């Protein structure tokens, strides 16, 4: 009997995408035996009110440049093509329609974001539709994260996992600040993404407040 398809959905603002994201996606793909990982740059996230997010077309193109050499990675414009605010529940439902009810979905994103999941739109339904993988780096309030994840597990069962990825010491905020200050970003992200940032003069002003 054919086994069900297992898909990773890598959600993030990717402003910009960096090696921390790429290493995370590859580590989760391996650990959870995923058939592929689809990167989904966030469209118009309702929770991003403090900071101006870079134009979605730039974030989408940088994500394509960064993932192009990995045959197990794809990029979807499902959220950037959507009008209005974008919610994970709508994204997962669309993927379910595309890939069929039997497909298992693993939504991968940063632990900080996953810890807020109970506040997301239709959280109850979402936690029944797919698994969640919270990515964090070593030494980051591990106990607090575990306690929060346990609370969610008590309510919804074994639907949420934590992975610790040392490369997540790299952060998009730090990269934006470095560019604004004229400091190097080499080796923090793929070279084509670095060139893209230079070409379109992204992050020249420090807007990462
Ligand atoms: P964020 O608050 O900007 O990021 C939180 C932390 O997680 C940051 O340290 C970030 O590092 C890291 N991170 C983000 N995406 C990651 C990824 N794919 N892998 C590893 N680390 C990651 O989070 P966000 O990017 O806005 O949102 C994350 C995802 O959750 C998006 O897909 C978003 O649409 C979804 N979300 C949905 C709802 C909802 O449906 N209501 C609400 C909130 C978030 P970097 O800054 O270095 O990336």
Short mmCIF file of C-alpha atoms and ligand atoms in Angstrom, two decimals:
data_model
loop_
_atom_site.label_atom_id
_atom_site.label_comp_id
_atom_site.label_asym_id
_atom_site.label_seq_id
_atom_site.Cartn_x
_atom_site.Cartn_y
_atom_site.Cartn_z
CA UNK A 1 0.00 0.00 0.00
CA UNK A 2 1.24 3.46 -0.88
CA UNK A 3 2.09 5.55 2.14
CA UNK A 4 0.51 8.96 2.56
CA UNK A 5 2.34 12.04 1.28
CA UNK A 6 4.08 14.03 4.04
CA UNK A 7 4.55 17.71 3.28
CA UNK A 8 6.40 20.40 5.19
CA UNK A 9 4.93 23.89 4.94
CA UNK A 10 7.65 26.36 5.88
CA UNK A 11 5.89 29.55 6.91
CA UNK A 12 7.71 32.78 7.55
CA UNK A 13 8.06 36.40 6.58
CA UNK A 14 11.51 35.65 5.11
CA UNK A 15 12.60 39.27 5.25
CA UNK A 16 15.15 38.14 4.20
CA UNK A 17 15.49 34.34 4.04
CA UNK A 18 18.81 33.09 5.50
CA UNK A 19 20.78 29.91 6.20
CA UNK A 20 18.98 29.45 9.55
CA UNK A 21 15.70 28.93 7.67
CA UNK A 22 17.28 26.63 5.08
CA UNK A 23 19.05 24.44 7.65
CA UNK A 24 15.82 24.23 9.66
CA UNK A 25 13.77 23.09 6.67
CA UNK A 26 16.33 20.46 5.71
CA UNK A 27 16.67 19.17 9.31
CA UNK A 28 12.88 18.87 9.70
CA UNK A 29 12.55 17.21 6.28
CA UNK A 30 15.06 14.59 7.38
CA UNK A 31 13.70 14.09 10.92
CA UNK A 32 10.04 13.77 9.90
CA UNK A 33 10.73 11.95 6.61
CA UNK A 34 8.96 14.61 4.57
CA UNK A 35 8.57 14.20 0.80
CA UNK A 36 9.15 17.90 0.25
CA UNK A 37 9.09 21.26 1.98
CA UNK A 38 7.07 24.08 0.48
CA UNK A 39 8.23 27.53 1.52
CA UNK A 40 5.33 29.94 1.89
CA UNK A 41 6.40 33.58 2.26
CA UNK A 42 3.77 35.33 4.36
CA UNK A 43 1.55 37.73 2.43
CA UNK A 44 0.00 40.39 4.58
CA UNK A 45 0.32 39.04 8.10
CA UNK A 46 -2.17 40.59 10.55
CA UNK A 47 0.33 40.47 13.43
CA UNK A 48 3.03 42.61 11.76
CA UNK A 49 1.94 46.03 12.90
CA UNK A 50 5.16 47.28 14.50
CA UNK A 51 7.40 47.15 11.46
CA UNK A 52 7.04 47.80 7.74
CA UNK A 53 7.59 44.48 5.99
CA UNK A 54 9.51 44.49 2.68
CA UNK A 55 7.40 44.22 -0.50
CA UNK A 56 6.10 40.67 -0.85
CA UNK A 57 7.45 40.28 -4.40
CA UNK A 58 11.02 40.86 -3.14
CA UNK A 59 10.56 38.34 -0.29
CA UNK A 60 9.10 35.78 -2.69
CA UNK A 61 11.91 36.16 -5.23
CA UNK A 62 14.60 35.96 -2.54
CA UNK A 63 12.98 32.74 -1.28
CA UNK A 64 13.12 31.26 -4.79
CA UNK A 65 16.79 32.23 -5.19
CA UNK A 66 17.66 30.68 -1.82
CA UNK A 67 15.90 27.34 -2.37
CA UNK A 68 16.61 26.72 -6.05
CA UNK A 69 19.44 24.20 -5.57
CA UNK A 70 17.49 21.84 -3.27
CA UNK A 71 15.33 19.34 -5.22
CA UNK A 72 13.14 18.79 -2.11
CA UNK A 73 12.30 22.48 -1.71
CA UNK A 74 9.53 24.41 -3.47
CA UNK A 75 8.15 27.91 -3.05
CA UNK A 76 4.47 28.78 -3.15
CA UNK A 77 2.98 32.21 -3.86
CA UNK A 78 -0.32 31.11 -2.25
CA UNK A 79 -0.14 33.81 0.43
CA UNK A 80 1.46 36.61 -1.51
CA UNK A 81 -1.25 36.27 -4.19
CA UNK A 82 -4.04 36.56 -1.61
CA UNK A 83 -5.79 39.89 -1.06
CA UNK A 84 -6.16 41.23 2.47
CA UNK A 85 -4.72 39.67 5.61
CA UNK A 86 -3.30 36.16 5.29
CA UNK A 87 -4.01 33.47 7.86
CA UNK A 88 -2.37 30.05 8.18
CA UNK A 89 -5.75 28.30 8.44
CA UNK A 90 -6.69 29.44 4.90
CA UNK A 91 -3.29 28.36 3.56
CA UNK A 92 -3.50 24.86 5.06
CA UNK A 93 -7.05 24.43 3.78
CA UNK A 94 -5.97 25.37 0.25
CA UNK A 95 -3.07 22.90 0.40
CA UNK A 96 -5.44 20.21 1.65
CA UNK A 97 -7.63 20.82 -1.40
CA UNK A 98 -4.60 20.63 -3.71
CA UNK A 99 -2.94 17.54 -2.22
CA UNK A 100 -5.92 15.61 -0.85
CA UNK A 101 -7.25 14.81 2.61
CA UNK A 102 -4.83 11.93 3.19
CA UNK A 103 -1.73 14.12 2.96
CA UNK A 104 -0.03 14.84 6.28
CA UNK A 105 1.02 18.46 6.75
CA UNK A 106 3.78 19.73 9.04
CA UNK A 107 3.72 23.51 9.47
CA UNK A 108 7.26 24.60 10.32
CA UNK A 109 8.06 27.99 11.77
CA UNK A 110 9.90 29.81 14.58
CA UNK A 111 9.08 28.78 18.16
CA UNK A 112 8.20 32.40 19.08
CA UNK A 113 5.44 32.33 16.49
CA UNK A 114 4.19 28.82 17.36
CA UNK A 115 3.88 29.74 21.05
CA UNK A 116 1.23 32.28 20.05
CA UNK A 117 -0.74 29.71 18.07
CA UNK A 118 -3.75 29.67 20.38
CA UNK A 119 -4.34 33.31 19.38
CA UNK A 120 -4.29 32.58 15.63
CA UNK A 121 -7.45 32.58 13.53
CA UNK A 122 -9.43 29.31 13.98
CA UNK A 123 -6.62 27.87 16.16
CA UNK A 124 -8.81 25.00 17.29
CA UNK A 125 -9.50 23.82 13.74
CA UNK A 126 -5.91 24.49 12.64
CA UNK A 127 -4.45 22.29 15.39
CA UNK A 128 -6.65 19.45 14.19
CA UNK A 129 -5.68 19.89 10.52
CA UNK A 130 -1.89 19.68 10.71
CA UNK A 131 1.19 19.08 12.83
CA UNK A 132 3.35 21.98 14.00
CA UNK A 133 7.12 22.12 14.27
CA UNK A 134 8.55 24.91 16.41
CA UNK A 135 12.14 25.75 15.49
CA UNK A 136 14.41 27.28 18.07
CA UNK A 137 18.10 27.61 18.77
CA UNK A 138 20.05 26.11 21.70
CA UNK A 139 19.85 27.98 25.00
CA UNK A 140 16.72 29.98 24.20
CA UNK A 141 14.44 29.63 27.22
CA UNK A 142 14.06 25.93 26.37
CA UNK A 143 12.07 25.15 29.52
CA UNK A 144 9.57 27.93 28.92
CA UNK A 145 9.00 26.71 25.35
CA UNK A 146 8.56 23.10 26.55
CA UNK A 147 6.03 24.18 29.19
CA UNK A 148 4.00 26.12 26.63
CA UNK A 149 4.10 23.28 24.12
CA UNK A 150 2.99 20.85 26.84
CA UNK A 151 -0.05 23.04 27.51
CA UNK A 152 -1.00 22.80 23.83
CA UNK A 153 -0.38 19.02 23.81
CA UNK A 154 -2.70 18.58 26.81
CA UNK A 155 -5.47 20.23 24.79
CA UNK A 156 -4.83 18.78 21.32
CA UNK A 157 -2.63 15.69 21.73
CA UNK A 158 0.72 14.98 20.13
CA UNK A 159 0.44 17.58 17.35
CA UNK A 160 3.31 19.90 18.12
CA UNK A 161 7.07 19.30 18.12
CA UNK A 162 10.18 21.30 18.90
CA UNK A 163 13.44 21.17 16.93
CA UNK A 164 16.63 22.86 18.06
CA UNK A 165 18.71 24.26 15.22
CA UNK A 166 22.06 25.92 16.04
CA UNK A 167 22.08 27.86 12.74
CA UNK A 168 19.01 29.78 13.91
CA UNK A 169 21.50 32.03 15.70
CA UNK A 170 21.25 33.83 12.33
CA UNK A 171 18.24 36.15 12.28
CA UNK A 172 16.53 38.31 9.67
CA UNK A 173 16.46 41.22 12.13
CA UNK A 174 20.23 41.06 12.54
CA UNK A 175 20.73 40.88 8.75
CA UNK A 176 18.53 43.95 8.18
CA UNK A 177 20.39 45.88 10.87
CA UNK A 178 23.74 44.89 9.41
CA UNK A 179 22.77 46.11 5.93
CA UNK A 180 21.47 49.39 7.39
CA UNK A 181 24.79 49.91 9.16
CA UNK A 182 26.89 48.88 6.14
CA UNK A 183 28.21 45.77 7.92
CA UNK A 184 28.83 42.45 6.09
CA UNK A 185 26.14 39.78 5.69
CA UNK A 186 28.30 37.34 3.75
CA UNK A 187 27.95 33.68 4.87
CA UNK A 188 24.66 34.42 6.70
CA UNK A 189 22.54 33.81 3.60
CA UNK A 190 23.02 32.42 0.06
CA UNK A 191 25.11 34.67 -2.18
CA UNK A 192 22.35 35.23 -4.79
CA UNK A 193 20.13 36.60 -1.99
CA UNK A 194 22.95 38.88 -0.83
CA UNK A 195 23.34 40.16 -4.42
CA UNK A 196 19.57 40.64 -4.72
CA UNK A 197 19.57 42.77 -1.56
CA UNK A 198 22.40 44.89 -2.99
CA UNK A 199 20.75 45.21 -6.42
CA UNK A 200 17.42 46.44 -5.05
CA UNK A 201 19.01 48.40 -2.19
CA UNK A 202 16.87 46.66 0.41
CA UNK A 203 17.25 47.35 4.13
CA UNK A 204 19.25 50.52 3.61
CA UNK A 205 17.29 52.21 6.37
CA UNK A 206 17.06 50.60 9.79
CA UNK A 207 13.32 49.84 9.99
CA UNK A 208 13.64 46.80 12.25
CA UNK A 209 12.10 48.43 15.32
P1 LIG B 1 7.99 36.21 13.36
O1 LIG B 1 7.21 36.68 14.54
O2 LIG B 1 8.54 37.23 12.43
O3 LIG B 1 9.19 35.30 13.81
C1 LIG B 1 9.26 34.73 15.09
C2 LIG B 1 10.63 34.07 15.22
O4 LIG B 1 10.64 32.87 14.46
C3 LIG B 1 11.78 34.91 14.74
O5 LIG B 1 12.91 34.62 15.57
C4 LIG B 1 12.01 34.38 13.32
O6 LIG B 1 13.34 34.53 12.89
C5 LIG B 1 11.68 32.92 13.48
N1 LIG B 1 11.15 32.30 12.25
C6 LIG B 1 10.13 32.77 11.47
N2 LIG B 1 9.85 31.89 10.49
C7 LIG B 1 10.71 30.85 10.68
C8 LIG B 1 10.90 29.63 9.99
N3 LIG B 1 10.11 29.28 8.95
N4 LIG B 1 11.87 28.80 10.44
C9 LIG B 1 12.62 29.12 11.50
N5 LIG B 1 12.50 30.26 12.20
C10 LIG B 1 11.54 31.12 11.79
O7 LIG B 1 7.12 35.15 12.58
P2 LIG B 1 6.46 35.35 11.20
O8 LIG B 1 7.50 35.11 10.15
O9 LIG B 1 5.69 36.63 11.18
O10 LIG B 1 5.34 34.20 11.21
C11 LIG B 1 5.71 32.87 11.13
C12 LIG B 1 4.60 32.09 10.42
O11 LIG B 1 3.45 32.00 11.26
C13 LIG B 1 4.12 32.77 9.12
O12 LIG B 1 3.85 31.78 8.18
C14 LIG B 1 2.84 33.48 9.55
O13 LIG B 1 1.92 33.65 8.49
C15 LIG B 1 2.32 32.49 10.58
N6 LIG B 1 1.41 33.20 11.50
C16 LIG B 1 0.07 33.05 11.30
C17 LIG B 1 -0.83 33.73 12.12
C18 LIG B 1 -2.31 33.52 11.89
O14 LIG B 1 -2.68 32.71 11.06
N7 LIG B 1 -3.13 34.28 12.56
C19 LIG B 1 -0.36 34.57 13.13
C20 LIG B 1 1.02 34.69 13.31
C21 LIG B 1 1.91 34.00 12.48
P3 LIG B 1 13.65 35.34 11.53
O15 LIG B 1 13.15 36.74 11.79
O16 LIG B 1 15.11 35.20 11.38
O17 LIG B 1 12.83 34.66 10.47
#
